[in-house]
Short mmCIF file of C-alpha atoms in Angstrom, two decimals:
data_model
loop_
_atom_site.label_atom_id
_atom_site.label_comp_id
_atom_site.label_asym_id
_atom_site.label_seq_id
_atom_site.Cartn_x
_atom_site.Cartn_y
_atom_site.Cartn_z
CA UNK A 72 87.16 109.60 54.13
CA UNK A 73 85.49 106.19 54.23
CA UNK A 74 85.67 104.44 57.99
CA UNK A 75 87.90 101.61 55.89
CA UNK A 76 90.60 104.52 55.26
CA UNK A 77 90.90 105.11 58.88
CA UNK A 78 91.08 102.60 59.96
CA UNK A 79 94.42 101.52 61.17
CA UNK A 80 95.53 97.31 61.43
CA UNK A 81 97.63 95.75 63.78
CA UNK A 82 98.48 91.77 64.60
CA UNK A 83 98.80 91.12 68.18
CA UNK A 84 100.61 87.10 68.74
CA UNK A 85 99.99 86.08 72.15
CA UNK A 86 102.28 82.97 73.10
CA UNK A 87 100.76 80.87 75.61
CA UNK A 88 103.95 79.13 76.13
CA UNK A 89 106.48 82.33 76.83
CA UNK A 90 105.55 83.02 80.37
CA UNK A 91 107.13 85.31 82.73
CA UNK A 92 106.33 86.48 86.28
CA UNK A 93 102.91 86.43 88.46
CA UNK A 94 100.44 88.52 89.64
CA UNK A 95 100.64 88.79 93.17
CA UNK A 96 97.82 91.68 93.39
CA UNK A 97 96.27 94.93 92.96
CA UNK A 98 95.15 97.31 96.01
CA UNK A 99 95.19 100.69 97.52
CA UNK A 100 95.63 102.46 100.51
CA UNK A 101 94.54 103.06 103.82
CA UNK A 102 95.79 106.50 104.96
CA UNK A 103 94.56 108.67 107.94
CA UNK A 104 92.91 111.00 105.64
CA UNK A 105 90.78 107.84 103.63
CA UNK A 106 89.34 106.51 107.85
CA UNK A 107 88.95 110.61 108.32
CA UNK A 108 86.78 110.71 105.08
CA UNK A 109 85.08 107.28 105.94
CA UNK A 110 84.26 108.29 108.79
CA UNK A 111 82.18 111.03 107.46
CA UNK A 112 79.90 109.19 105.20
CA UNK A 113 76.87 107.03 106.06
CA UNK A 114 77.58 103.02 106.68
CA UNK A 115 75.63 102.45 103.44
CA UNK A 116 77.95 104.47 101.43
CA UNK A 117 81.22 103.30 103.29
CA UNK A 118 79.90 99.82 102.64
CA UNK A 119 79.48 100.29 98.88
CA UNK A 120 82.91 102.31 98.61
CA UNK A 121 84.28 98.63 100.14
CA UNK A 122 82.72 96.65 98.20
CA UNK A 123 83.63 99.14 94.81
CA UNK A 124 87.18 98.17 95.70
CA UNK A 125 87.45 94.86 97.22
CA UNK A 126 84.30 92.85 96.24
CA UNK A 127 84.55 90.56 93.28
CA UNK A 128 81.37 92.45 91.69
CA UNK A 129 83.67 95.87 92.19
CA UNK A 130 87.75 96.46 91.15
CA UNK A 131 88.51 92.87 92.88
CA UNK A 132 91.37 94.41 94.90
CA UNK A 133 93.18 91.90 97.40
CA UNK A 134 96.32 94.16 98.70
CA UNK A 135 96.21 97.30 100.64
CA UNK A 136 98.92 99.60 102.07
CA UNK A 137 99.06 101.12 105.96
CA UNK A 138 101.49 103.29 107.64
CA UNK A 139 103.12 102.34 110.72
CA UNK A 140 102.39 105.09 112.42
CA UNK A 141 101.60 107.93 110.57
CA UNK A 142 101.87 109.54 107.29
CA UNK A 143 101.84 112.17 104.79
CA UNK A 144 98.16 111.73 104.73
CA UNK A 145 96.99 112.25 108.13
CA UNK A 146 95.87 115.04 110.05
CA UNK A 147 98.98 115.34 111.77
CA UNK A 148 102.22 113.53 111.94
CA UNK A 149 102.42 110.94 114.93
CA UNK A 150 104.12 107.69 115.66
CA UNK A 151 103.71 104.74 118.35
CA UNK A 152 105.43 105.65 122.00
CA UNK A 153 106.25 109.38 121.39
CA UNK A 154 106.18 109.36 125.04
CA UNK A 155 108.15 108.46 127.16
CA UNK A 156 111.54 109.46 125.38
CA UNK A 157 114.77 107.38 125.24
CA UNK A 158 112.42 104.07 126.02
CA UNK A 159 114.13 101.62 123.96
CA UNK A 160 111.64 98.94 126.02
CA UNK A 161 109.01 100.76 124.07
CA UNK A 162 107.25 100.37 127.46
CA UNK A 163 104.18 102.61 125.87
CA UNK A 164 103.56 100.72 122.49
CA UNK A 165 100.46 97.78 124.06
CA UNK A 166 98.00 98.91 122.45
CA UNK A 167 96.91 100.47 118.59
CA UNK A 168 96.78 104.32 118.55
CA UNK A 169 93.05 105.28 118.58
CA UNK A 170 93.42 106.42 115.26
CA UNK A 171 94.96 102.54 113.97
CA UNK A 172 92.03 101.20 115.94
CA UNK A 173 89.58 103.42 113.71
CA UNK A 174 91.15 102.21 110.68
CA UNK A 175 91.20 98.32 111.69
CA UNK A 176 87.47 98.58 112.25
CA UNK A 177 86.74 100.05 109.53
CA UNK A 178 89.11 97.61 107.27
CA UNK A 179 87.24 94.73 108.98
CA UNK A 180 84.30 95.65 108.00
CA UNK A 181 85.49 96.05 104.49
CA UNK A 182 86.93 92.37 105.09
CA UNK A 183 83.57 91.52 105.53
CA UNK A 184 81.01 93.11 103.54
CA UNK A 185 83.41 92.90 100.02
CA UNK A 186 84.66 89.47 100.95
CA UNK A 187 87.53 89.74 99.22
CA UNK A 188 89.84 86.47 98.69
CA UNK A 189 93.02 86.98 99.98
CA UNK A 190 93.34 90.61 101.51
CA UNK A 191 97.30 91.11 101.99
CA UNK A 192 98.16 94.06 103.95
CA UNK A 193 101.45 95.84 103.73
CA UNK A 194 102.47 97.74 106.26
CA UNK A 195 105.49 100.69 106.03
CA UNK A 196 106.78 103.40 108.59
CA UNK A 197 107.39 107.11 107.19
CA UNK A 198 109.36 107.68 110.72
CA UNK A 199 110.39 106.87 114.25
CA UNK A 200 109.63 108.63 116.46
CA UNK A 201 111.74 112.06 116.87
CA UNK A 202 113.49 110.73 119.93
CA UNK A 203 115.07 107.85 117.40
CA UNK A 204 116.16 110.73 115.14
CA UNK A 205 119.33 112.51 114.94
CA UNK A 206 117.60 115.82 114.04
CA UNK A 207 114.31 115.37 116.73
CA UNK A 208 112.36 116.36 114.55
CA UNK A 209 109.74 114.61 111.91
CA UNK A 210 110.89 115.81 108.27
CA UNK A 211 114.26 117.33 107.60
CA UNK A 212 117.72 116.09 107.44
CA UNK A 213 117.02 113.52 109.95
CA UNK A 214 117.98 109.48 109.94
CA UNK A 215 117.94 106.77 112.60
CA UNK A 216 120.13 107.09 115.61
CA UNK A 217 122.43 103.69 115.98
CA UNK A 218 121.76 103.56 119.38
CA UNK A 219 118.27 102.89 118.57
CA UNK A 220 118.56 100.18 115.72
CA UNK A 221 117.36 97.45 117.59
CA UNK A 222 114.94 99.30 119.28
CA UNK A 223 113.33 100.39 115.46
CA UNK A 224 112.97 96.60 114.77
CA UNK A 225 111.46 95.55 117.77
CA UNK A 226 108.79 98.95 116.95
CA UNK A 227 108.13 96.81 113.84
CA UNK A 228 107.77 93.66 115.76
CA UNK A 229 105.14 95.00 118.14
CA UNK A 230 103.25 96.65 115.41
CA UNK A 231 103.09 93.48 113.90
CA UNK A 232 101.68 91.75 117.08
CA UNK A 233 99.40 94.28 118.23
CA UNK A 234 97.75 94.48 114.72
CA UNK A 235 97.27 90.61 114.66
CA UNK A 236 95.75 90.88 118.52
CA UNK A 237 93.29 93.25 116.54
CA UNK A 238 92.08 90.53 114.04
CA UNK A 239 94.32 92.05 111.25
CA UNK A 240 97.53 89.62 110.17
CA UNK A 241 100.13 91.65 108.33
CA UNK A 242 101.07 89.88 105.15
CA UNK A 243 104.29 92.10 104.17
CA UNK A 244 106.23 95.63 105.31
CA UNK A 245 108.82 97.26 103.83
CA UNK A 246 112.33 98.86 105.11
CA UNK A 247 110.88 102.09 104.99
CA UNK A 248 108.91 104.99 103.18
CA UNK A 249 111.12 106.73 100.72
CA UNK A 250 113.95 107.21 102.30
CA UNK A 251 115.80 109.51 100.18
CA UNK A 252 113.54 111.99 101.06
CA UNK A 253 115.49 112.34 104.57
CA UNK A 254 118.72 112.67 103.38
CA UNK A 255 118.87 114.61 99.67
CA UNK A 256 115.03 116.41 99.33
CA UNK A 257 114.34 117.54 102.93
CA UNK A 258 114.03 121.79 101.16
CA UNK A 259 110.93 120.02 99.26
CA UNK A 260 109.69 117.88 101.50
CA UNK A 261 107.74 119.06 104.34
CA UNK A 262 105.82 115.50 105.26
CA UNK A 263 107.09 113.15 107.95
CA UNK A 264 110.30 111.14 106.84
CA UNK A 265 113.64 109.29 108.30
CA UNK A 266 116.48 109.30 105.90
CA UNK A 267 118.78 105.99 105.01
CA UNK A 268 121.60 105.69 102.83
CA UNK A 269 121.86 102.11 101.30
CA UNK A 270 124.77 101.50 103.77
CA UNK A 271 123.02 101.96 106.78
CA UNK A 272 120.08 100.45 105.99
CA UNK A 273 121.96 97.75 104.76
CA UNK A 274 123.24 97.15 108.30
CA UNK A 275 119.75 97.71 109.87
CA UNK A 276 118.25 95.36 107.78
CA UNK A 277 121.57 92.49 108.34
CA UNK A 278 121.93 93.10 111.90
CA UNK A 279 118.47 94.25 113.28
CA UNK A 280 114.86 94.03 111.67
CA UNK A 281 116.11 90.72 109.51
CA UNK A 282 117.04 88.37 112.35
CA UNK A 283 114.20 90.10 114.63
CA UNK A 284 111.13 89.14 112.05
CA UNK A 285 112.82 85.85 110.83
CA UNK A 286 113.24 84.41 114.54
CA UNK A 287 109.96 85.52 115.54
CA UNK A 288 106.84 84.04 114.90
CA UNK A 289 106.43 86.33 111.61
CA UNK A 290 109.02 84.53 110.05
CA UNK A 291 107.40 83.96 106.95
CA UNK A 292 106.52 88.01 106.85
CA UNK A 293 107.36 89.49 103.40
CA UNK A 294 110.02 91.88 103.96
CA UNK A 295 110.24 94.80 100.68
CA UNK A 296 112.85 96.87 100.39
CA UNK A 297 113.37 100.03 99.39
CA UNK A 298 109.92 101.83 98.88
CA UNK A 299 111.05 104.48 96.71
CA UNK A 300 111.48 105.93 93.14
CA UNK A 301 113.01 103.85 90.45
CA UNK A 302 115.89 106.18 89.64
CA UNK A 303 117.26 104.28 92.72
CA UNK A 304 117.55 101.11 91.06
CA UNK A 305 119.58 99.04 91.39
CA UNK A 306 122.18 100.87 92.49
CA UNK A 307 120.86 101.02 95.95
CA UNK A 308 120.58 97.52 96.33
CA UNK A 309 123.78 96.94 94.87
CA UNK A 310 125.28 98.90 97.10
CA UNK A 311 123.44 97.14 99.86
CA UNK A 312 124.80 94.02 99.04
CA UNK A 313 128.27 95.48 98.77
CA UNK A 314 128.10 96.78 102.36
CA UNK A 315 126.37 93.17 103.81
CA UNK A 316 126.43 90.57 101.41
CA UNK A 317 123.87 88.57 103.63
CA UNK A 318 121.20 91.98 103.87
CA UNK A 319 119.10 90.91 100.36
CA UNK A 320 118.68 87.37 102.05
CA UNK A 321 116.15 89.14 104.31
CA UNK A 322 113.94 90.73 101.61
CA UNK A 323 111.68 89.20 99.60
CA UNK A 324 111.57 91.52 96.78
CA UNK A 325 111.18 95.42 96.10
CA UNK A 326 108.87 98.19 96.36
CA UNK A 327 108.63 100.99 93.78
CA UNK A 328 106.75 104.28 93.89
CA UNK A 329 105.75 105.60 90.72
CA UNK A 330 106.10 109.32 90.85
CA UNK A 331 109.41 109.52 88.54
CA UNK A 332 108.62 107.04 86.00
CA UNK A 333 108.21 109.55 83.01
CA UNK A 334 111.98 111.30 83.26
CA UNK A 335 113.21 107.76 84.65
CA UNK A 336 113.21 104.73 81.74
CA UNK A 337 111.77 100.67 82.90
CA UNK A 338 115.28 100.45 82.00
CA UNK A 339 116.15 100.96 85.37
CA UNK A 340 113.77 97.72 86.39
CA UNK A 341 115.06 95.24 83.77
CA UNK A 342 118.66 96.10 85.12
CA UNK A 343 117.50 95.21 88.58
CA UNK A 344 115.02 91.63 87.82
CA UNK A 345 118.48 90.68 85.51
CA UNK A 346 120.79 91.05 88.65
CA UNK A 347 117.65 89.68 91.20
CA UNK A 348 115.29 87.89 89.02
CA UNK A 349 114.08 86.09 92.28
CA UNK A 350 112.68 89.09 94.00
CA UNK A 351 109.07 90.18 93.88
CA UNK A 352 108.80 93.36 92.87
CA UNK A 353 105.42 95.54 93.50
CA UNK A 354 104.66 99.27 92.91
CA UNK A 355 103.36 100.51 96.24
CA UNK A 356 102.29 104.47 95.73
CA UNK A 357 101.04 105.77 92.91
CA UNK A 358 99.04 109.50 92.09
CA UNK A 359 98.73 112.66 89.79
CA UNK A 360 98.95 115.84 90.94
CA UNK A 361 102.34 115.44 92.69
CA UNK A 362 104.13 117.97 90.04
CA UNK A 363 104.27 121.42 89.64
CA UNK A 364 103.18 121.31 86.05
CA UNK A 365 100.41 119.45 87.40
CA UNK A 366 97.14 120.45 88.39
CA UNK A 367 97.44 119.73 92.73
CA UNK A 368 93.96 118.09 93.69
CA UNK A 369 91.31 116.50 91.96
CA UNK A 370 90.72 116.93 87.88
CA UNK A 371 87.24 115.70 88.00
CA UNK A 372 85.98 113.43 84.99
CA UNK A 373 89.87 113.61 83.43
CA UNK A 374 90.00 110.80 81.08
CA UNK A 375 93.71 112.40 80.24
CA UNK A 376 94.14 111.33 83.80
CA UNK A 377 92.59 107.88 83.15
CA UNK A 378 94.94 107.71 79.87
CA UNK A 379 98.10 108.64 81.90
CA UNK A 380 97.13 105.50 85.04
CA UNK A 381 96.56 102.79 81.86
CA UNK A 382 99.81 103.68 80.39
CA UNK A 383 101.90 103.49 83.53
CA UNK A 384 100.33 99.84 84.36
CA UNK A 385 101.11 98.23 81.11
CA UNK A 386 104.61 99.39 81.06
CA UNK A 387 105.11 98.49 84.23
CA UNK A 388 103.68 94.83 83.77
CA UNK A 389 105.36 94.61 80.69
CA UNK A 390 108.68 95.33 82.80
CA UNK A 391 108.18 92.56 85.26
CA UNK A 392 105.92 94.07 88.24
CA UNK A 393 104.06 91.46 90.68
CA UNK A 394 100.79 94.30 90.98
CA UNK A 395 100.46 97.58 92.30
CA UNK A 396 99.26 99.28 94.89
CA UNK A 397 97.70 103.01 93.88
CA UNK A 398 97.78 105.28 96.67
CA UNK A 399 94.82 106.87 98.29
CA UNK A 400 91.49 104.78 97.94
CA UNK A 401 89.48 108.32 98.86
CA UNK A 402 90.61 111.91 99.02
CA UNK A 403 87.78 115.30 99.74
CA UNK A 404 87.04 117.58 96.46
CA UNK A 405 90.57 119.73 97.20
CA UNK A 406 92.77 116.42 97.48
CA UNK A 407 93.30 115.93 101.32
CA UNK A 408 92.81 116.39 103.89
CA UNK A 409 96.61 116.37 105.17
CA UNK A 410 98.45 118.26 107.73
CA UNK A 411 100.98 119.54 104.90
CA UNK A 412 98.60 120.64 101.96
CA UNK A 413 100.30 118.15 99.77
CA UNK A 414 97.04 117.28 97.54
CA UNK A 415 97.08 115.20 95.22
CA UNK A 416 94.30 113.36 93.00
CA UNK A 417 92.58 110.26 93.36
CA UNK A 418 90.42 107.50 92.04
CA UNK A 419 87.52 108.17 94.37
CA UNK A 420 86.73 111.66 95.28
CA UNK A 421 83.77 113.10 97.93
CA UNK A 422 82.64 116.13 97.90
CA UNK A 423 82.76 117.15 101.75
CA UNK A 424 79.64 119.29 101.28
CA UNK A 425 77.50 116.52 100.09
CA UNK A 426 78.80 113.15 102.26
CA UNK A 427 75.81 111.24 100.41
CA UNK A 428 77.47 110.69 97.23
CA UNK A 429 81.21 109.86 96.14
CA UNK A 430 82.52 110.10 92.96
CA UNK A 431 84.36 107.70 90.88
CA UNK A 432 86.83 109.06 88.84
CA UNK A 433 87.87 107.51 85.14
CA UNK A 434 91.25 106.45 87.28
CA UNK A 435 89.27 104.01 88.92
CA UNK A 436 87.27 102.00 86.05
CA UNK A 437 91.35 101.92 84.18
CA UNK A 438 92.65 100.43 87.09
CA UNK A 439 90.17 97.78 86.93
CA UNK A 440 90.76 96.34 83.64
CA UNK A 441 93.79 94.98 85.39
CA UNK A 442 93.25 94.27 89.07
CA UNK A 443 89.23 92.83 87.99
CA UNK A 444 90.42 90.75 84.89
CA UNK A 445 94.20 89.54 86.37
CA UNK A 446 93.58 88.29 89.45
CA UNK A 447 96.24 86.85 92.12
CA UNK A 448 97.91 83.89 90.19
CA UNK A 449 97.95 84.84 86.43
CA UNK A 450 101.04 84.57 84.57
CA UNK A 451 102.22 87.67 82.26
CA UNK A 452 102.63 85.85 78.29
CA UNK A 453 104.01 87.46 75.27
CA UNK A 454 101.95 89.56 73.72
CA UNK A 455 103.64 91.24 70.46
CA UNK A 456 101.81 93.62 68.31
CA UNK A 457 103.28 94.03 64.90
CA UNK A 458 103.42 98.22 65.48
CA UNK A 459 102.49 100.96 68.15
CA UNK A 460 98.56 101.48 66.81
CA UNK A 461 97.88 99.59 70.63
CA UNK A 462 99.82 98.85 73.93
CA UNK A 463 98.37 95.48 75.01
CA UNK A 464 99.70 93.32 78.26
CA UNK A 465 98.32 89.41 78.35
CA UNK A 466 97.98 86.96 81.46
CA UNK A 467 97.14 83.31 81.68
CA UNK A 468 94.89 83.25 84.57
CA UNK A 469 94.43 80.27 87.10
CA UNK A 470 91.34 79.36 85.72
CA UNK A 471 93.45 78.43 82.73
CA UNK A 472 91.17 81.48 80.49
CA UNK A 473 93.65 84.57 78.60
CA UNK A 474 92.79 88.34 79.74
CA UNK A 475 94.03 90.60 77.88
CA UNK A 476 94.14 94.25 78.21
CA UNK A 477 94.11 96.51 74.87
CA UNK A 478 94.66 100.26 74.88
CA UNK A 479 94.06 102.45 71.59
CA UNK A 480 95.10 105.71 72.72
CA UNK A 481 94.71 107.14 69.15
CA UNK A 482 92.30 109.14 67.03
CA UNK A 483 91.58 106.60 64.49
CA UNK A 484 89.89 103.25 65.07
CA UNK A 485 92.16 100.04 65.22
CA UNK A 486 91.57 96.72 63.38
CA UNK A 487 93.13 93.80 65.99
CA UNK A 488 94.06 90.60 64.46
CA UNK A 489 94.69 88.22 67.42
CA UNK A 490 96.55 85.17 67.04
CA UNK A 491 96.38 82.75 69.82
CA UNK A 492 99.42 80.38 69.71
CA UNK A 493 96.40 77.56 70.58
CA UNK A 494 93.17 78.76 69.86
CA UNK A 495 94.14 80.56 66.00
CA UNK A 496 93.04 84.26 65.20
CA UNK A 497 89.77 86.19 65.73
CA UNK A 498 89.29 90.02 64.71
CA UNK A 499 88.30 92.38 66.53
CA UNK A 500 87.85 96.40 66.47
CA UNK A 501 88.78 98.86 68.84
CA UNK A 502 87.28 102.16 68.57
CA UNK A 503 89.80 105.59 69.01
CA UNK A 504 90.84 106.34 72.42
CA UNK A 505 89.28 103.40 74.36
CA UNK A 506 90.38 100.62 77.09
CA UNK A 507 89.50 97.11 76.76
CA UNK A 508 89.68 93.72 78.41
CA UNK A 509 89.04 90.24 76.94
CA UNK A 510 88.25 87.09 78.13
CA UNK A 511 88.63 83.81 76.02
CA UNK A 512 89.66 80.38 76.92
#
């Protein structure tokens, strides 16, 4: 067949005048295992992983994601004044956890050898500590003890303070790390976790952590709620507001995890922006290798992989999203190190046997044809293609320039017609299964 035969056509209109919502960023995160793994490679390599990330010559990241306390990926669970017990003065929580002050070291070197624009960090608690807990212990059927709501806001508050005392201000945090996984999946889920039904947290959030941020000097703190799958919207805020009709005045918008999105439609999104068009609304956790049908660690070179990450961030901008935050920025060859095995892929990966090289998986050149070519700002514009040959998602960036990403995810090449509702049409070709970005004013 001649190349003309198969060759497929497609008009993409982008609309410079339909606008919707803006980037806010695009980041990942700084676990216990990613300072464990720094840690073991030389500055010079640390230094580059930064600046592959964060510098504007690299991924142009500006948002990153921390654990209060600890997490799924550490080498053990642990949270701020363990000891002493029943201390709602938290008299032991003055001073960061040697492990936070590894990590804020490390992240301020990051700061300052990638230079990157605005780094927001977002801060979010998998537990209390088990004295808090109604089960004492750190994963099961456990939630927040009442006596101790006030005491969990305050924890916040100090975290807060203690990482600005340590040269790192705290842009946003969130209500809490997915916390259905404390009160319906605690036979699958063997990480730490606190449990909240929409109720309680509801009251938490009205009574406790809201006024406590507000009428401190973090009052202009994001606050996200939620931090969980989508399947859980919007009911959960609905029924938040049902409970306290004042508790979605304290939040700023919503965090999404990722994990569910293929069972669970964007329907569930555009029913939530329709009732709460106001709210921000970031993903905060994303990886693959999380399912049993999927491989648990590290595909290496998996452009399927790469395919899977490009799909998931244009649906999800076409649905509304402010950026994302991917998970891990660094995991070893077998996908940890955690105190749970609970491996999982990621866009950087070292081989612990060789600390002198890292390497970059096709995860982390998709992610930046958004986060290097949309930066902090842009404004998501219609972008209609006459039929499914591509998936495309368009921007208006400050700088007044279009980006547009275009994915061809088929075996045949792709004729694009772009029409520019100011600039006319131009024609380009994409070849089969490739990513692309362009720039035009």
């Amino acid at each position: 067949m001649s190349e003309r035969a198969t060759t497929r056509t497609v008009s993409l209109n982008i609309d410079r005048e339909k606008q919707y919502r803006k980037i806010v960023g695009f980041g990942g995160s700084f676990t216990g295992a990613v300072s464990y793994l720094l840690e073991k490679l030389p500055q010079a390599l640390q230094d580059h992983l930064y600046k592959s990330y964060y510098a504007d010559d690299g991924l142009a990241f500006n948002l990153m994601r921390m654990s209060i306390g600890g997490c799924d990926f550490d080498l053990a669970p642990w949270a701020y004044n363990e000891e002493p017990v029943n201390d709602v003065n938290l008299s032991n929580f003055t001073k960061l956890d040697p492990r936070d002050q590894t990590k804020a070291e490390q992240i301020k070197r990051l700061r300052n050898v990638a230079k990157p624009k605005n780094l927001r960090i977002k801060g979010a608690a998998w537990s209390a500590p088990r004295w808090m807990k109604t089960n004492d212990r750190w994963t099961g059927f456990g939630r927040l003890k009442k006596e101790y709501y006030q005491t969990w806001a305050n924890y916040h508050l100090k975290w807060l303070e203690i990482m600005e005392e340590n040269g790192l201000p705290i842009w946003a945090i969130s209500t809490g790390n997915e916390p259905m996984n404390g009160m319906f999946f605690m036979y699958f889920v063997r990480f730490m976790s606190m449990g909240w039904h929409p109720l309680s947290q509801a009251a938490w959030l009205s009574d406790n952590l809201g006024p406590t941020i507000r009428n401190s000097k973090y009052k202009d703190l994001i606050i996200l709620g939620n931090d969980d799958q989508r399947y859980t919207f919007p009911t959960w805020f609905k029924m938040m507001k049902l409970s306290r009709p004042d508790a979605l005045n304290y939040l700023d918008g919503f965090a999404v995890h990722w994990y569910w999105d293929e069972i669970f439609k964007p329907s569930f999104i555009d029913k939530t922006l329709e009732l709460y068009p106001e709210k921000m609304l970031l993903m905060t956790e994303s990886c693959i290798g999380d399912k049993p049908w999927q491989k648990a660690g590290p595909v290496l070179g998996s452009w399927y992989r790469g395919e899977k990450i490009a799909r998931a961030f244009l649906q999800n901008l076409q649905h509304g999203y402010n950026g994302w935050i991917d998970w891990n920025l660094i995991l070893d060859e077998t996908g940890g190190p955690n105190y749970v095995d609970n491996t999982v892929d990621a866009p950087v990966i070292l081989d612990t046997s060789n600390p002198n090289e890292i390497l970059k998986q096709p995860m982390f050149y998709t992610m930046g044809h958004f986060s290097k070519f949309i930066p902090e700002g842009s404004v998501r514009i219609d972008a209609i293609r006459s039929n499914v040959n591509i998936d495309s998602v368009a921007y208006l960036r400050p700088d007044g320039s279009i980006a547009a990403v275009l994915f061809n995810s088929g075996n045949a090449m792709v004729e694009i017609n772009i029409v520019d509702s100011v600039r006319g049409s131009a024609i380009i070709i994409l070849p089969p299964r490739s990513f692309h970005t362009i720039i035009y004013h």
